[in-house]
mmCIF file of C-alpha atoms in Angstrom:
data_model
loop_
_atom_site.group_PDB
_atom_site.id
_atom_site.type_symbol
_atom_site.label_atom_id
_atom_site.label_comp_id
_atom_site.label_asym_id
_atom_site.label_seq_id
_atom_site.Cartn_x
_atom_site.Cartn_y
_atom_site.Cartn_z
ATOM 1 C CA MET A 2 7.003 7.520 -0.984
ATOM 2 C CA GLU A 3 6.256 6.974 2.481
ATOM 3 C CA THR A 4 5.908 3.492 3.895
ATOM 4 C CA VAL A 5 3.281 2.959 6.260
ATOM 5 C CA ARG A 6 2.551 -0.403 7.944
ATOM 6 C CA GLU A 7 -0.023 -1.875 9.962
ATOM 7 C CA SER A 8 0.627 -2.282 13.673
ATOM 8 C CA ASP A 9 0.378 -5.732 15.523
ATOM 9 C CA GLU A 10 -3.080 -6.417 16.696
ATOM 10 C CA GLU A 11 -1.602 -7.591 19.406
ATOM 11 C CA MET A 12 -0.008 -5.525 22.089
ATOM 12 C CA ASP A 13 1.253 -5.396 25.917
ATOM 13 C CA SER A 14 -1.392 -4.040 28.236
ATOM 14 C CA GLU A 15 0.931 -1.434 29.339
ATOM 15 C CA ASN A 16 1.183 -0.024 25.940
ATOM 16 C CA GLU A 17 -2.416 0.194 25.223
ATOM 17 C CA LEU A 18 -3.744 3.640 24.083
ATOM 18 C CA LEU A 19 -7.174 2.762 23.332
ATOM 19 C CA PRO A 20 -9.502 -0.228 24.284
ATOM 20 C CA TYR A 21 -8.946 -3.264 21.888
ATOM 21 C CA THR A 22 -12.298 -4.196 20.645
ATOM 22 C CA TYR A 23 -13.478 -6.931 18.051
ATOM 23 C CA GLU A 24 -16.604 -7.730 16.556
ATOM 24 C CA GLY A 25 -16.948 -10.721 14.268
ATOM 25 C CA GLY A 26 -16.458 -14.646 13.624
ATOM 26 C CA ARG A 27 -14.063 -16.946 15.699
ATOM 27 C CA ASN A 28 -13.099 -20.302 15.138
ATOM 28 C CA GLU A 29 -13.109 -23.602 17.580
ATOM 29 C CA ASN A 30 -9.825 -22.180 19.114
ATOM 30 C CA GLY A 31 -11.373 -18.577 19.858
ATOM 31 C CA GLU A 32 -8.842 -16.904 16.974
ATOM 32 C CA ARG A 33 -10.674 -14.235 14.870
ATOM 33 C CA HIS A 34 -12.161 -16.194 11.894
ATOM 34 C CA GLY A 35 -14.353 -15.334 8.877
ATOM 35 C CA LYS A 36 -15.725 -11.696 8.743
ATOM 36 C CA GLY A 37 -14.671 -8.879 11.570
ATOM 37 C CA LYS A 38 -14.179 -5.616 12.445
ATOM 38 C CA ALA A 39 -11.217 -4.541 14.870
ATOM 39 C CA ARG A 40 -10.056 -1.276 16.666
ATOM 40 C CA LEU A 41 -6.886 -1.637 17.673
ATOM 41 C CA PRO A 42 -5.015 -0.276 20.952
ATOM 42 C CA ASN A 43 -3.206 2.318 18.527
ATOM 43 C CA GLY A 44 -6.663 3.457 17.193
ATOM 44 C CA ASP A 45 -6.316 2.000 13.443
ATOM 45 C CA LEU A 46 -9.317 0.145 11.998
ATOM 46 C CA TYR A 47 -9.675 -3.375 10.690
ATOM 47 C CA GLU A 48 -12.600 -4.497 8.587
ATOM 48 C CA GLY A 49 -12.686 -7.340 6.719
ATOM 49 C CA GLU A 50 -11.815 -11.101 6.438
ATOM 50 C CA TYR A 51 -9.992 -13.182 9.138
ATOM 51 C CA LYS A 52 -8.233 -17.074 9.017
ATOM 52 C CA ASN A 53 -7.284 -18.161 11.874
ATOM 53 C CA GLY A 54 -6.673 -14.909 13.625
ATOM 54 C CA TYR A 55 -4.877 -13.332 10.942
ATOM 55 C CA ARG A 56 -6.093 -10.892 8.300
ATOM 56 C CA ASN A 57 -6.684 -12.965 5.555
ATOM 57 C CA GLY A 58 -8.723 -12.421 2.138
ATOM 58 C CA TYR A 59 -10.526 -8.726 1.485
ATOM 59 C CA GLY A 60 -9.953 -6.127 4.196
ATOM 60 C CA LYS A 61 -9.957 -2.408 4.613
ATOM 61 C CA TYR A 62 -7.473 -1.135 6.849
ATOM 62 C CA VAL A 63 -7.631 2.492 8.257
ATOM 63 C CA PHE A 64 -4.501 4.241 9.768
ATOM 64 C CA ARG A 65 -5.831 6.859 12.813
ATOM 65 C CA LYS A 66 -2.673 8.133 14.710
ATOM 66 C CA LEU A 67 1.492 7.701 14.588
ATOM 67 C CA LYS A 68 3.159 9.242 17.505
ATOM 68 C CA GLY A 69 -0.029 11.162 18.249
ATOM 69 C CA LYS A 70 -0.461 12.762 14.392
ATOM 70 C CA SER A 71 -3.382 11.645 12.297
ATOM 71 C CA ARG A 72 -1.866 9.683 9.601
ATOM 72 C CA ASN A 73 -5.204 9.327 7.410
ATOM 73 C CA ALA A 74 -3.789 6.383 5.370
ATOM 74 C CA CYS A 75 -5.894 3.432 4.139
ATOM 75 C CA TYR A 76 -5.394 0.152 2.346
ATOM 76 C CA MET A 77 -8.401 -1.255 0.798
ATOM 77 C CA GLY A 78 -7.202 -5.216 -0.789
ATOM 78 C CA HIS A 79 -5.929 -8.709 -0.096
ATOM 79 C CA TYR A 80 -4.232 -9.836 2.786
ATOM 80 C CA GLU A 81 -2.324 -13.177 3.500
ATOM 81 C CA ASN A 82 -1.340 -13.991 7.189
ATOM 82 C CA ASN A 83 -1.711 -10.495 7.984
ATOM 83 C CA LYS A 84 0.256 -9.142 5.027
ATOM 84 C CA LYS A 85 -1.030 -7.259 2.184
ATOM 85 C CA ASN A 86 -0.846 -9.786 -0.682
ATOM 86 C CA GLY A 87 -2.578 -9.766 -4.255
ATOM 87 C CA GLN A 88 -4.392 -6.821 -5.400
ATOM 88 C CA GLY A 89 -4.746 -3.240 -3.243
ATOM 89 C CA THR A 90 -5.029 0.374 -3.362
ATOM 90 C CA PHE A 91 -3.327 2.446 -0.762
ATOM 91 C CA LEU A 92 -4.437 5.843 0.000
ATOM 92 C CA TYR A 93 -1.329 7.443 1.769
ATOM 93 C CA PRO A 94 -1.269 10.247 4.317
ATOM 94 C CA ASP A 95 0.047 12.878 1.484
ATOM 95 C CA GLY A 96 -2.616 12.164 -0.561
ATOM 96 C CA ALA A 97 -0.692 10.132 -3.020
ATOM 97 C CA LYS A 98 -2.435 6.783 -4.255
ATOM 98 C CA TYR A 99 -1.135 3.254 -5.140
ATOM 99 C CA GLU A 100 -2.982 0.497 -7.432
ATOM 100 C CA GLY A 101 -1.775 -2.378 -7.804
ATOM 101 C CA CYS A 102 -0.211 -5.771 -6.425
ATOM 102 C CA TRP A 103 1.659 -6.416 -3.330
ATOM 103 C CA LYS A 104 3.645 -9.279 -2.246
ATOM 104 C CA GLU A 105 4.509 -9.595 1.730
ATOM 105 C CA ASP A 106 3.237 -6.317 2.406
ATOM 106 C CA LEU A 107 5.129 -4.490 -0.362
ATOM 107 C CA ARG A 108 4.465 -3.048 -3.438
ATOM 108 C CA HIS A 109 5.295 -5.788 -5.984
ATOM 109 C CA GLY A 110 4.464 -6.814 -9.648
ATOM 110 C CA PHE A 111 2.444 -4.452 -11.775
ATOM 111 C CA GLY A 112 0.872 -1.316 -10.151
ATOM 112 C CA SER A 113 0.615 2.446 -10.732
ATOM 113 C CA TYR A 114 1.572 5.267 -8.452
ATOM 114 C CA PHE A 115 -0.390 8.669 -8.415
ATOM 115 C CA TYR A 116 1.749 11.145 -6.871
ATOM 116 C CA THR A 117 0.300 14.572 -5.200
ATOM 117 C CA ASN A 118 1.913 17.110 -7.891
ATOM 118 C CA GLY A 119 -0.020 14.731 -10.516
ATOM 119 C CA ASP A 120 2.843 12.518 -12.020
ATOM 120 C CA LEU A 121 2.215 9.109 -12.659
ATOM 121 C CA TYR A 122 4.256 5.965 -12.483
ATOM 122 C CA ARG A 123 2.761 2.823 -14.056
ATOM 123 C CA GLY A 124 4.474 -0.440 -14.161
ATOM 124 C CA GLU A 125 6.565 -2.930 -12.675
ATOM 125 C CA TRP A 126 7.723 -2.990 -8.667
ATOM 126 C CA GLU A 127 9.854 -5.071 -6.665
ATOM 127 C CA HIS A 128 10.515 -4.784 -3.242
ATOM 128 C CA ASP A 129 8.511 -1.652 -2.750
ATOM 129 C CA ARG A 130 10.620 -0.108 -5.539
ATOM 130 C CA ARG A 131 10.043 0.862 -9.438
ATOM 131 C CA HIS A 132 11.877 -2.110 -10.958
ATOM 132 C CA GLY A 133 11.406 -3.550 -14.688
ATOM 133 C CA GLN A 134 9.276 -1.958 -17.165
ATOM 134 C CA GLY A 135 7.657 1.100 -16.970
ATOM 135 C CA SER A 136 6.746 4.577 -17.454
ATOM 136 C CA TYR A 137 6.862 7.889 -15.543
ATOM 137 C CA THR A 138 4.899 10.952 -16.745
ATOM 138 C CA TYR A 139 5.602 14.172 -15.205
ATOM 139 C CA ALA A 140 2.679 16.439 -14.956
ATOM 140 C CA ALA A 141 3.998 19.717 -15.675
ATOM 141 C CA SER A 142 5.517 19.272 -18.790
ATOM 142 C CA GLY A 143 3.675 16.574 -20.195
ATOM 143 C CA MET A 144 6.930 14.585 -20.598
ATOM 144 C CA SER A 145 7.116 11.129 -19.798
ATOM 145 C CA TYR A 146 10.147 8.481 -19.689
ATOM 146 C CA GLU A 147 9.446 4.856 -20.768
ATOM 147 C CA GLY A 148 12.031 2.048 -20.381
ATOM 148 C CA GLN A 149 13.786 0.005 -17.751
ATOM 149 C CA TRP A 150 13.927 0.637 -13.964
ATOM 150 C CA PHE A 151 16.613 -0.714 -11.508
ATOM 151 C CA GLU A 152 15.731 -0.353 -7.703
ATOM 152 C CA GLY A 153 13.779 2.810 -8.113
ATOM 153 C CA LYS A 154 16.008 4.328 -10.708
ATOM 154 C CA ARG A 155 15.855 4.888 -14.627
ATOM 155 C CA SER A 156 18.141 2.093 -15.934
ATOM 156 C CA GLY A 157 19.766 2.170 -19.343
ATOM 157 C CA LYS A 158 18.586 3.694 -22.573
ATOM 158 C CA LEU A 159 17.036 0.569 -24.349
ATOM 159 C CA ASN A 160 13.427 0.802 -25.156
ATOM 160 C CA THR A 161 13.546 4.533 -23.730
ATOM 161 C CA LYS A 162 11.387 7.120 -25.299
ATOM 162 C CA ILE A 163 10.761 10.681 -24.436
ATOM 163 C CA HIS A 164 7.555 11.971 -25.514
ATOM 164 C CA VAL A 165 6.454 15.515 -25.450
ATOM 165 C CA ILE A 166 2.676 16.364 -25.665
ATOM 166 C CA PHE A 167 2.036 19.840 -26.803
ATOM 167 C CA ARG A 168 -1.223 21.527 -26.090
ATOM 168 C CA SER A 169 -3.148 24.113 -27.594
ATOM 169 C CA LEU A 170 -3.349 27.316 -26.053
ATOM 170 C CA PRO A 171 -7.354 28.692 -25.619
#
């Protein structure tokens, strides 16, 4: 699972790769406020709500490039003080997807992670890792694990169930 972070919206002019643009509301201090659209110096795009200069409320952030390579990643969801907070969906560059809760820019709370190979984790997250009660379904075999997770790994044998799904042949 790759971690992709938004860039800071302010960048030194000597590091700018593209011109920074912003269209939208501003408050009495000239800070971004209300609805707005921004193209950042690294090529990332943000469209959504701002409060006193920070991404705050619902928004969509599209990642364009990282070290010259296209990232094709996108976050659609809630922000608080420039960080992902609340409900949101993240589409990763490899085609994986996370839908669920965020806290301080990390997956935290209940969420589902859809892997590119068809596997699925649905359960609790803490500090960007599977942690707490959750289930992991293996697409290739149809087997699943349901139980406790600790810092990203299966933990213990309590409440653990292995399910095998038999499919009929055509």
